[in-house]
Coordinates of C-alpha atoms in Angstrom, one line a residue:
M1 CA 83.7 83.0 126.2
K2 CA 82.3 83.7 129.7
P3 CA 78.7 82.4 130.3
L4 CA 77.3 86.0 130.5
L5 CA 78.8 86.9 127.1
L6 CA 77.9 83.7 125.6
Q7 CA 74.1 84.3 126.7
L8 CA 74.4 87.8 125.2
A9 CA 75.7 86.3 122.0
W10 CA 72.8 83.8 121.7
S11 CA 70.3 86.5 122.6
L12 CA 71.7 88.7 119.8
I13 CA 71.7 85.8 117.3
F14 CA 68.0 85.3 118.2
L15 CA 67.1 88.9 117.5
L16 CA 69.0 88.7 114.2
S17 CA 67.2 85.5 113.3
L18 CA 63.8 87.3 113.7
G19 CA 64.8 89.6 110.7
I20 CA 64.5 92.6 112.9
F21 CA 65.7 95.6 110.8
N22 CA 64.5 99.2 111.6
S23 CA 63.9 101.5 108.7
T24 CA 64.4 105.0 110.3
Q25 CA 64.6 108.5 109.2
A26 CA 67.9 109.7 107.8
Q27 CA 70.6 109.7 110.2
T28 CA 74.1 111.3 110.4
I29 CA 77.0 111.7 112.9
S30 CA 78.2 114.9 114.4
P31 CA 80.8 117.1 112.8
P32 CA 83.3 116.5 115.7
L33 CA 82.9 112.8 115.3
Q34 CA 83.4 113.0 111.5
A35 CA 86.4 115.1 112.3
H36 CA 87.8 112.3 114.8
I37 CA 87.2 109.7 112.3
D38 CA 89.2 111.7 109.7
S39 CA 92.1 112.2 112.0
L40 CA 92.5 108.4 112.5
F41 CA 93.1 108.1 108.7
L42 CA 95.1 111.5 108.5
T43 CA 98.4 109.8 107.4
W44 CA 96.6 108.4 104.4
N45 CA 94.9 111.6 103.2
S46 CA 97.7 112.5 100.8
T47 CA 98.4 112.5 97.0
K48 CA 101.5 110.7 97.7
T49 CA 100.2 107.5 99.5
P50 CA 97.7 104.7 99.0
G51 CA 94.8 104.8 101.4
T52 CA 91.4 103.6 102.4
V53 CA 87.8 103.8 101.9
I54 CA 85.5 103.6 104.8
A55 CA 81.7 103.4 105.6
V56 CA 79.9 103.7 108.8
I57 CA 76.3 102.1 108.8
R58 CA 73.6 102.1 111.4
D59 CA 70.1 100.7 111.1
G60 CA 70.8 100.1 107.4
Q61 CA 71.5 103.6 106.8
V62 CA 75.0 104.9 105.6
L63 CA 76.0 107.6 108.1
Y64 CA 79.3 108.5 106.9
Q65 CA 81.5 107.3 104.0
R66 CA 84.8 108.7 102.7
A67 CA 88.0 107.9 100.6
Y68 CA 91.4 108.8 101.7
G69 CA 94.5 108.6 99.6
M70 CA 95.3 107.5 96.0
A71 CA 94.1 104.6 93.9
N72 CA 97.1 104.9 91.7
I73 CA 100.0 107.0 93.0
K74 CA 101.9 107.2 89.6
K75 CA 98.8 108.3 87.7
K76 CA 97.7 110.6 90.6
E77 CA 94.3 109.0 90.5
P78 CA 92.4 109.5 93.9
L79 CA 90.6 106.9 95.7
T80 CA 86.8 106.9 95.7
T81 CA 84.2 105.0 97.4
N82 CA 83.2 103.3 94.1
H83 CA 86.7 101.5 93.6
S84 CA 87.0 97.7 94.0
F85 CA 89.4 96.1 96.4
W86 CA 90.9 92.7 97.0
I87 CA 89.8 91.8 100.5
A88 CA 92.1 88.8 101.3
S89 CA 91.0 86.6 104.2
M90 CA 87.8 88.7 104.7
A91 CA 86.4 86.4 101.9
K92 CA 86.3 83.4 104.3
Q93 CA 82.8 84.4 105.5
F94 CA 81.4 83.9 101.9
T95 CA 83.1 80.5 101.7
A96 CA 81.5 79.5 105.0
M97 CA 78.3 80.7 103.9
S98 CA 78.5 78.5 100.8
I99 CA 78.9 75.5 102.9
A100 CA 75.9 76.6 104.9
L101 CA 73.8 77.0 101.8
L102 CA 74.7 73.5 100.6
E103 CA 73.8 72.1 104.1
E104 CA 70.4 73.9 103.8
Q105 CA 69.9 72.2 100.5
G106 CA 70.6 68.8 102.1
K107 CA 73.7 68.1 100.0
L108 CA 76.2 67.9 102.9
C109 CA 76.4 68.0 106.6
A110 CA 78.9 70.1 108.7
S111 CA 79.5 66.9 110.8
D112 CA 80.6 65.0 107.6
D113 CA 84.2 63.5 107.4
I114 CA 86.0 65.8 104.8
R115 CA 87.4 62.4 103.3
K116 CA 83.8 61.6 102.0
Y117 CA 84.5 64.6 99.5
L118 CA 88.2 64.8 99.5
P119 CA 89.3 61.0 99.6
E120 CA 92.8 61.8 98.4
L121 CA 93.4 63.3 102.0
P122 CA 95.3 60.8 104.2
D123 CA 93.8 58.8 107.0
L124 CA 95.6 60.3 110.0
G125 CA 93.8 58.2 112.7
E126 CA 91.3 60.9 113.6
T127 CA 88.2 62.1 111.8
V128 CA 88.3 65.6 110.6
R129 CA 84.9 67.1 109.8
I130 CA 83.7 70.0 107.7
E131 CA 82.9 71.8 110.9
H132 CA 86.5 71.5 112.0
L133 CA 87.6 73.3 108.9
I134 CA 85.0 76.0 109.2
H135 CA 86.0 76.8 112.9
H136 CA 89.9 76.3 112.4
T137 CA 89.8 73.4 114.9
S138 CA 91.0 70.6 112.4
G139 CA 94.5 70.0 113.5
L140 CA 95.7 69.8 109.9
R141 CA 98.8 71.4 108.8
D142 CA 98.5 74.5 106.8
G143 CA 98.9 74.0 103.1
F144 CA 100.0 77.4 102.3
T145 CA 102.8 77.1 104.8
L146 CA 103.8 73.7 103.5
V147 CA 104.0 75.1 100.0
G148 CA 106.0 78.0 101.3
L149 CA 108.5 76.0 103.0
T150 CA 109.7 74.5 99.7
F151 CA 111.0 78.0 98.9
K152 CA 109.6 78.0 95.4
G153 CA 108.0 81.4 95.5
E154 CA 104.5 82.9 96.0
K155 CA 103.3 81.8 92.5
Q156 CA 103.0 78.3 93.8
Y157 CA 100.3 79.3 96.2
T158 CA 97.3 77.8 94.1
N159 CA 94.5 75.8 95.3
A160 CA 95.8 72.6 93.6
N161 CA 99.3 72.9 95.2
V162 CA 97.7 73.6 98.6
L163 CA 95.5 70.6 98.3
A164 CA 98.6 68.4 97.2
A165 CA 100.7 69.5 99.8
M166 CA 97.9 68.7 102.5
T167 CA 97.5 65.2 101.1
R168 CA 101.2 64.5 101.8
Q169 CA 101.0 65.3 105.6
N170 CA 101.6 62.2 107.7
N171 CA 100.7 63.6 111.1
L172 CA 98.2 66.1 112.7
N173 CA 99.2 69.2 114.6
F174 CA 96.7 68.3 117.2
K175 CA 93.5 66.2 117.7
P176 CA 90.6 67.6 115.8
G177 CA 88.5 69.8 118.1
E178 CA 91.2 70.1 120.7
R179 CA 92.0 73.7 120.2
Y180 CA 91.8 76.5 117.7
E181 CA 94.4 77.2 115.1
Y182 CA 93.8 79.6 112.2
L183 CA 94.2 77.7 108.9
N184 CA 94.1 79.3 105.6
G185 CA 94.4 75.8 103.8
G186 CA 91.4 74.7 105.4
Y187 CA 89.3 77.2 103.6
V188 CA 90.8 76.0 100.2
L189 CA 89.5 72.6 101.3
L190 CA 86.1 74.0 101.8
A191 CA 86.1 75.7 98.5
E192 CA 87.0 72.5 96.8
I193 CA 84.2 70.6 98.7
V194 CA 81.8 73.4 97.5
A195 CA 82.8 72.8 93.8
R196 CA 82.7 68.9 94.0
V197 CA 79.2 68.9 95.8
S198 CA 77.6 71.6 93.7
G199 CA 79.0 70.6 90.4
M200 CA 79.9 74.2 89.6
S201 CA 83.3 75.9 90.1
F202 CA 83.6 77.9 93.3
P203 CA 83.4 81.3 91.7
E204 CA 80.4 80.2 89.8
F205 CA 78.6 78.9 92.8
T206 CA 79.1 82.1 94.9
E207 CA 78.0 84.2 91.9
Q208 CA 74.7 82.3 91.6
T209 CA 73.8 81.7 95.2
I210 CA 75.2 84.9 97.1
F211 CA 76.2 87.8 94.9
R212 CA 73.6 87.9 92.3
P213 CA 70.7 87.3 94.8
L214 CA 72.1 90.2 97.0
G215 CA 72.7 92.5 94.0
M216 CA 76.4 92.5 94.7
N217 CA 77.2 93.1 91.1
H218 CA 80.8 94.2 91.6
S219 CA 81.9 91.1 93.7
R220 CA 83.6 88.1 92.3
F221 CA 86.2 85.3 93.2
Y222 CA 88.9 86.2 90.8
G223 CA 91.7 84.3 92.6
N224 CA 94.4 86.2 90.8
F225 CA 95.3 89.5 89.2
K226 CA 95.9 88.1 85.7
E227 CA 92.8 89.5 84.0
T228 CA 91.7 92.9 83.9
I229 CA 89.5 93.6 87.0
P230 CA 87.1 96.6 86.6
G231 CA 87.6 99.4 89.0
L232 CA 90.3 97.7 91.0
V233 CA 92.7 99.9 92.8
K234 CA 96.4 99.4 92.7
G235 CA 97.9 97.6 95.8
Y236 CA 101.0 98.9 97.6
G237 CA 103.7 97.4 99.9
V238 CA 106.2 99.6 101.7
N239 CA 109.9 99.9 102.1
Y240 CA 111.6 102.0 104.8
K241 CA 114.9 103.4 103.8
K242 CA 116.9 105.9 105.8
G243 CA 113.8 106.6 107.9
K244 CA 111.6 107.3 104.8
V245 CA 108.6 105.5 103.8
R246 CA 108.7 104.3 100.0
Y247 CA 105.7 102.7 98.4
R248 CA 105.9 100.1 95.6
Q249 CA 103.1 98.3 93.8
S250 CA 102.5 94.9 95.3
E251 CA 99.9 92.2 94.8
F252 CA 99.4 88.4 95.5
Q253 CA 101.3 86.4 93.0
G254 CA 99.5 83.1 93.5
N255 CA 96.1 81.9 92.4
T256 CA 93.6 80.9 95.1
V257 CA 89.9 81.0 96.1
G258 CA 88.2 80.1 99.3
S259 CA 90.8 81.3 101.7
S260 CA 91.2 84.7 99.8
G261 CA 90.8 85.8 96.3
L262 CA 87.6 87.9 96.4
V263 CA 87.3 91.3 94.8
T264 CA 84.4 93.6 96.0
T265 CA 83.4 97.2 96.8
L266 CA 82.1 99.2 99.6
A267 CA 78.6 99.3 98.3
D268 CA 78.6 95.5 97.8
L269 CA 79.7 94.9 101.4
I270 CA 77.0 97.2 102.7
K271 CA 74.4 94.9 100.8
W272 CA 76.1 92.1 102.5
N273 CA 75.9 93.6 105.9
E274 CA 72.0 94.1 105.5
N275 CA 71.6 90.4 104.9
F276 CA 72.6 89.6 108.4
Y277 CA 69.4 91.3 109.5
Q278 CA 67.0 90.3 106.8
N279 CA 68.2 87.1 105.0
K280 CA 67.6 86.9 101.3
L281 CA 69.9 83.9 100.6
G282 CA 68.8 80.2 100.2
K283 CA 65.4 79.7 101.5
G284 CA 65.3 83.1 103.0
S285 CA 65.3 81.5 106.5
P286 CA 66.6 83.4 109.6
T287 CA 68.0 80.1 110.8
L288 CA 70.7 80.4 108.2
I289 CA 72.1 83.7 109.9
T290 CA 71.8 81.8 113.2
K291 CA 74.1 79.2 111.8
I292 CA 76.8 81.3 110.5
L293 CA 77.0 83.5 113.5
T294 CA 77.2 80.4 116.0
P295 CA 80.8 79.8 117.2
G296 CA 82.3 76.3 117.2
T297 CA 82.7 74.4 120.5
L298 CA 86.0 72.5 121.3
N299 CA 86.1 68.9 122.6
N300 CA 86.2 70.2 126.3
G301 CA 83.0 72.1 125.8
Q302 CA 84.6 75.5 125.6
V303 CA 82.9 77.8 123.1
S304 CA 85.6 79.2 120.5
R305 CA 85.3 82.6 119.2
Y306 CA 85.2 81.6 115.5
A307 CA 81.9 81.0 113.7
Y308 CA 81.4 80.6 110.1
G309 CA 84.2 82.8 108.6
L310 CA 83.6 85.4 111.4
E311 CA 85.0 86.1 114.7
V312 CA 82.3 86.4 117.4
A313 CA 83.8 88.0 120.5
P314 CA 83.4 90.9 123.0
Y315 CA 84.9 94.3 122.4
K316 CA 84.8 96.0 125.8
E317 CA 81.1 95.8 126.8
Y318 CA 79.9 95.2 123.2
L319 CA 79.5 92.0 121.2
A320 CA 81.1 92.3 117.8
T321 CA 81.5 90.2 114.7
S322 CA 84.4 90.7 112.4
H323 CA 87.2 89.3 110.1
S324 CA 90.2 91.1 108.8
G325 CA 92.1 90.3 105.7
S326 CA 95.7 91.1 104.6
D327 CA 97.6 90.1 101.4
P328 CA 100.4 91.8 99.5
G329 CA 99.3 95.3 98.7
Y330 CA 95.7 95.1 100.6
K331 CA 94.0 95.2 103.9
A332 CA 90.4 94.8 104.6
E333 CA 88.1 94.7 107.7
M334 CA 84.3 94.7 108.5
V335 CA 83.3 95.3 112.1
R336 CA 79.6 94.6 113.1
F337 CA 78.1 95.4 116.4
P338 CA 74.8 93.5 116.0
E339 CA 73.0 94.6 119.1
Q340 CA 73.4 98.3 118.1
K341 CA 73.1 97.6 114.4
V342 CA 76.3 99.4 113.8
T343 CA 78.8 98.3 111.2
V344 CA 82.1 99.9 110.2
I345 CA 83.8 98.7 106.9
G346 CA 87.3 99.7 105.8
L347 CA 89.2 98.8 102.6
A348 CA 92.7 99.7 102.0
N349 CA 95.1 99.4 99.0
T350 CA 98.3 98.9 101.3
D351 CA 99.3 96.1 103.5
D352 CA 101.1 98.7 105.7
M353 CA 97.7 99.8 107.3
Y354 CA 98.2 97.8 110.5
S355 CA 95.9 99.9 112.5
L356 CA 92.9 99.3 110.5
T357 CA 91.0 96.8 112.7
P358 CA 91.7 98.7 115.9
N359 CA 90.5 101.9 114.3
L360 CA 87.3 100.5 113.0
L361 CA 86.5 99.0 116.4
H362 CA 87.2 102.4 117.9
V363 CA 85.0 104.1 115.4
G364 CA 82.1 101.6 116.1
E365 CA 82.4 102.3 119.8
S366 CA 82.4 106.1 119.2
V367 CA 79.3 105.8 116.9
I368 CA 77.4 103.7 119.4
Q369 CA 78.1 106.2 122.1
N370 CA 77.7 109.3 119.8
K371 CA 80.8 111.0 121.1
V372 CA 84.6 110.9 120.7
I373 CA 85.9 108.1 122.9
P374 CA 89.3 109.3 124.5
E375 CA 92.4 107.1 124.3
I376 CA 93.1 105.0 127.3
A377 CA 95.4 106.7 129.5
G378 CA 98.8 105.3 130.3
F379 CA 100.0 104.2 133.8
N380 CA 100.6 107.2 136.0
G381 CA 102.0 105.0 138.9
L382 CA 105.6 104.2 139.7
P383 CA 107.3 102.7 136.7
N384 CA 109.1 99.3 137.1
K385 CA 112.2 100.0 138.9
D386 CA 114.2 97.4 136.9
L387 CA 113.1 96.8 133.3
S388 CA 116.0 94.3 132.6
K389 CA 114.2 91.7 134.7
L390 CA 111.4 91.6 132.2
T391 CA 113.7 91.4 129.0
G392 CA 114.6 88.1 127.5
I393 CA 113.2 85.5 125.1
Y394 CA 109.8 84.0 125.8
L395 CA 108.6 81.1 123.9
N396 CA 105.3 79.0 123.9
S397 CA 106.8 75.8 125.0
A398 CA 103.5 73.9 124.4
N399 CA 103.9 74.3 120.6
N400 CA 107.3 76.0 120.0
Q401 CA 105.6 78.6 117.9
E402 CA 104.7 81.9 119.3
L403 CA 107.6 84.1 120.4
A404 CA 108.2 87.3 122.2
I405 CA 111.7 89.1 122.3
I406 CA 111.5 91.8 125.1
T407 CA 114.3 94.4 125.0
H408 CA 114.6 97.7 126.6
E409 CA 116.2 101.0 125.6
N410 CA 116.2 104.5 127.3
E411 CA 113.8 103.1 130.1
K412 CA 111.1 101.9 127.4
L413 CA 110.3 98.2 126.6
F414 CA 109.9 96.8 123.2
S415 CA 108.5 93.5 121.9
A416 CA 109.3 91.7 118.7
T417 CA 107.8 88.3 117.5
S418 CA 110.9 87.3 115.8
F419 CA 114.6 88.2 115.7
N420 CA 114.4 90.4 112.8
G421 CA 110.9 91.4 113.4
Y422 CA 109.6 95.0 114.1
K423 CA 110.2 96.2 117.7
A424 CA 106.8 97.3 118.9
P425 CA 107.2 100.0 121.8
L426 CA 105.2 99.0 124.7
T427 CA 103.0 101.2 126.9
A428 CA 102.6 100.4 130.7
L429 CA 99.0 100.1 131.9
A430 CA 99.9 98.9 135.3
P431 CA 103.0 97.4 137.1
Q432 CA 104.4 94.6 134.7
V433 CA 101.2 95.0 132.4
Y434 CA 102.0 96.5 128.9
Q435 CA 100.1 97.0 125.7
N436 CA 101.7 97.6 122.3
Q437 CA 101.8 101.3 121.8
G438 CA 99.5 102.8 119.0
L439 CA 97.8 99.6 117.5
K440 CA 96.8 98.3 121.0
E441 CA 96.4 94.7 119.4
Y442 CA 97.4 92.8 122.5
E443 CA 98.3 93.0 126.1
L444 CA 101.4 91.6 127.7
R445 CA 101.4 90.6 131.5
F446 CA 104.7 89.7 133.1
I447 CA 104.2 87.0 135.8
S448 CA 106.6 86.9 138.9
S449 CA 107.3 83.7 140.7
E450 CA 107.6 83.5 144.5
D451 CA 111.2 84.4 144.4
G452 CA 110.5 87.6 142.3
Q453 CA 111.8 86.4 139.2
V454 CA 109.9 86.9 136.0
N455 CA 109.9 83.8 133.8
T456 CA 106.4 83.8 132.4
L457 CA 104.6 86.1 130.0
Q458 CA 100.9 86.1 129.3
Q459 CA 100.1 87.5 125.9
T460 CA 96.3 88.3 125.2
P461 CA 95.5 89.5 121.7
I462 CA 92.5 91.8 121.3
R463 CA 89.3 89.8 121.4
E464 CA 91.0 86.4 121.5
D465 CA 92.1 84.0 124.2
G466 CA 95.6 84.6 125.7
F467 CA 98.5 82.2 125.9
L468 CA 101.5 81.5 128.1
L469 CA 105.1 82.2 127.1
Q470 CA 108.0 80.9 129.1
K471 CA 111.4 82.7 129.4
V472 CA 114.0 80.5 127.7
A473 CA 117.9 80.8 128.0
P474 CA 120.0 81.6 124.9
Q475 CA 122.9 79.2 124.5
E476 CA 126.4 79.9 123.4
L477 CA 127.9 77.0 121.3
T478 CA 131.3 76.6 120.1
I479 CA 131.9 76.1 116.4
A480 CA 133.0 72.5 117.0
Q481 CA 129.5 72.0 118.6
L482 CA 127.6 73.9 115.9
K483 CA 129.3 71.6 113.2
T484 CA 127.7 68.6 114.8
Y485 CA 124.3 69.9 113.6
A486 CA 125.6 70.9 110.0
G487 CA 124.4 68.5 107.3
K488 CA 121.3 67.7 104.9
Y489 CA 118.0 67.0 106.4
Y490 CA 115.0 65.4 104.5
S491 CA 111.3 66.0 104.9
S492 CA 108.9 63.4 103.3
E493 CA 106.0 65.8 103.7
L494 CA 107.8 68.6 101.9
K495 CA 109.7 66.4 99.5
K496 CA 112.5 68.8 100.4
T497 CA 116.0 68.7 101.7
Y498 CA 117.3 71.4 104.0
H499 CA 121.1 72.2 104.2
L500 CA 122.4 73.4 107.4
V501 CA 125.8 74.9 107.5
V502 CA 128.0 77.0 109.8
R503 CA 129.0 80.5 108.6
K504 CA 130.4 83.4 110.8
E505 CA 130.2 81.2 114.0
K506 CA 126.4 80.6 113.4
L507 CA 124.4 77.5 112.5
G508 CA 121.8 78.2 109.8
L509 CA 119.8 77.3 106.7
L510 CA 121.6 77.7 103.3
L511 CA 119.1 78.4 100.4
Y512 CA 120.1 78.0 96.7
K513 CA 123.8 78.1 97.8
V514 CA 123.5 81.9 98.3
V515 CA 121.0 82.9 101.0
F516 CA 122.1 82.2 104.6
I517 CA 119.4 82.3 107.5
P518 CA 121.2 82.2 110.8
F519 CA 119.8 80.3 113.9
Q520 CA 119.8 81.4 117.5
P521 CA 120.4 78.4 119.8
I522 CA 118.3 78.1 123.0
E523 CA 118.0 75.7 125.8
G524 CA 116.5 72.3 125.1
N525 CA 118.4 71.5 122.0
R526 CA 116.4 74.1 120.1
F527 CA 117.2 76.8 117.5
L528 CA 115.2 79.8 116.6
A529 CA 115.1 81.0 113.0
D530 CA 113.4 84.1 111.4
L531 CA 111.7 83.0 108.3
I532 CA 109.0 85.6 107.8
G533 CA 108.1 85.2 111.5
N534 CA 109.5 82.8 114.2
N535 CA 110.4 79.1 113.5
T536 CA 111.7 76.8 116.0
L537 CA 113.7 73.7 115.2
V538 CA 113.8 70.9 118.0
F539 CA 116.6 68.4 117.5
S540 CA 116.9 65.0 118.5
S541 CA 120.2 63.1 118.9
N542 CA 121.5 59.6 119.2
T543 CA 123.2 58.1 122.4
A544 CA 126.6 59.6 121.2
G545 CA 125.0 63.1 121.0
I546 CA 125.0 63.3 117.3
P547 CA 121.8 65.0 115.9
T548 CA 119.6 62.7 113.9
G549 CA 116.9 65.0 112.9
F550 CA 114.6 67.8 114.0
T551 CA 111.0 68.8 114.1
F552 CA 110.1 72.1 112.5
N553 CA 107.5 74.5 114.2
R554 CA 105.9 77.6 113.1
T555 CA 102.3 78.9 113.0
A556 CA 99.9 76.0 112.1
I557 CA 102.9 73.6 111.7
T558 CA 103.7 71.4 114.7
N559 CA 106.4 68.7 114.7
L560 CA 107.1 68.6 110.9
Q561 CA 109.7 65.9 110.8
F562 CA 113.1 66.2 109.1
I563 CA 115.5 63.3 109.1
R564 CA 119.3 63.7 108.7
K565 CA 120.6 62.2 105.5
K566 CA 123.7 59.9 105.6

């Protein structure tokens, strides 16, 4: 965060800590702005689709709230603003608040070594502290991903299994505090720490210390969908068949709290929003709010954008706090502009609502300015003469994780994050500068070298720090060459053997003797694989050139070792 923005953030935190909360006369928003908000969710205003509920709050007053779409498509039950929703990762702010409350009680310290409370975790040569888990800077591998890589199904996503998987890791992704890397499993560890320190279950602790004091009577960490949850809407996934959208009921099959697992309502979240301006939790001190709005600091002194379960970062000229959530069948977001005391909440019963966060940010900006904000105009200058020089495979060589596959068709560029991933159409903002069309979630800037070749791509997500991707060359290997990689490889961390075989002139992973996941070879003795996103296998070989193992890399997993079995 730039110094000026950091100074602004601290000044806002100070104002909030004073408990300043204006009680004004009834407010509303103009009919044109209401119509504009409705237009953003027009697709979901149907009896044949799931939908969303939204609320716009300013100075503690609800200016606008509305429901779009159906709570249960089969039963033709419309959504209402009183329905309950699973909010997925948006729950993390309540987990982080639980840690802050325990620290206020003097029962723990954010700088404590996590092994003080979780001694079963291995000593990996570096001290991982509670604050590292809070700010996603621990360097630990993600427990959910480790469980998922055993291919035993989503039902295995439980707190116990995530903790067990994280106790088996024998290396860190990076030194704690070195960089930010989002880690769902870290918040499972935080929930376990809360339970062990408080002597209560995590759901019980949050009920007694957060929900009950704030009157959030319809909020609870259920963790799963096994019991009947009052007022809960049906969640829906989506299938695309012959250009048509087909919705199917979908919900998280695991059982987890801390990283997710919270069910709540629009009205309860409005009460939660009010507490940021006038704290009623713990000792009622404004310093508690100051703490949870303070971003972490990396080892090099750089301020991160992640505080206590909340992203704190600029959106255009405004500072905003937010945290989205997405699990099968549900999406959620709560965007707060603290200086203007404007908050926009959106809860959806479909995981297909990819535009939720950008739309809520846009609504917030429009409410602040009290007018409809026009869309950013596209680039009107001369187009790039040769789009083919921009196309190719771009990989983050620093961690072998992030990938962008740039293609072009009919004089238009597309970007995908894996070989079988959705090809997002790109809109030109300037020469060699593009944004994903519609969602506007990130910017892509193609960088030319002195000889005019484009080999570097800078990707900057909305309200996040960017990263560099380098163009890598695909490789063509003969069947004989591919067969040298075929064999069985074992990971002691996963307690799992991967069987690599050659089929239809492709090396790939064979699962359960039936499912074949093909690999794409690239330079550097590496292969790319699409397993719900990009995965990069980096092979090592002996002096004879025979592969002896590989490291597996994907989001929140770096250099997971597999050794070839004899």
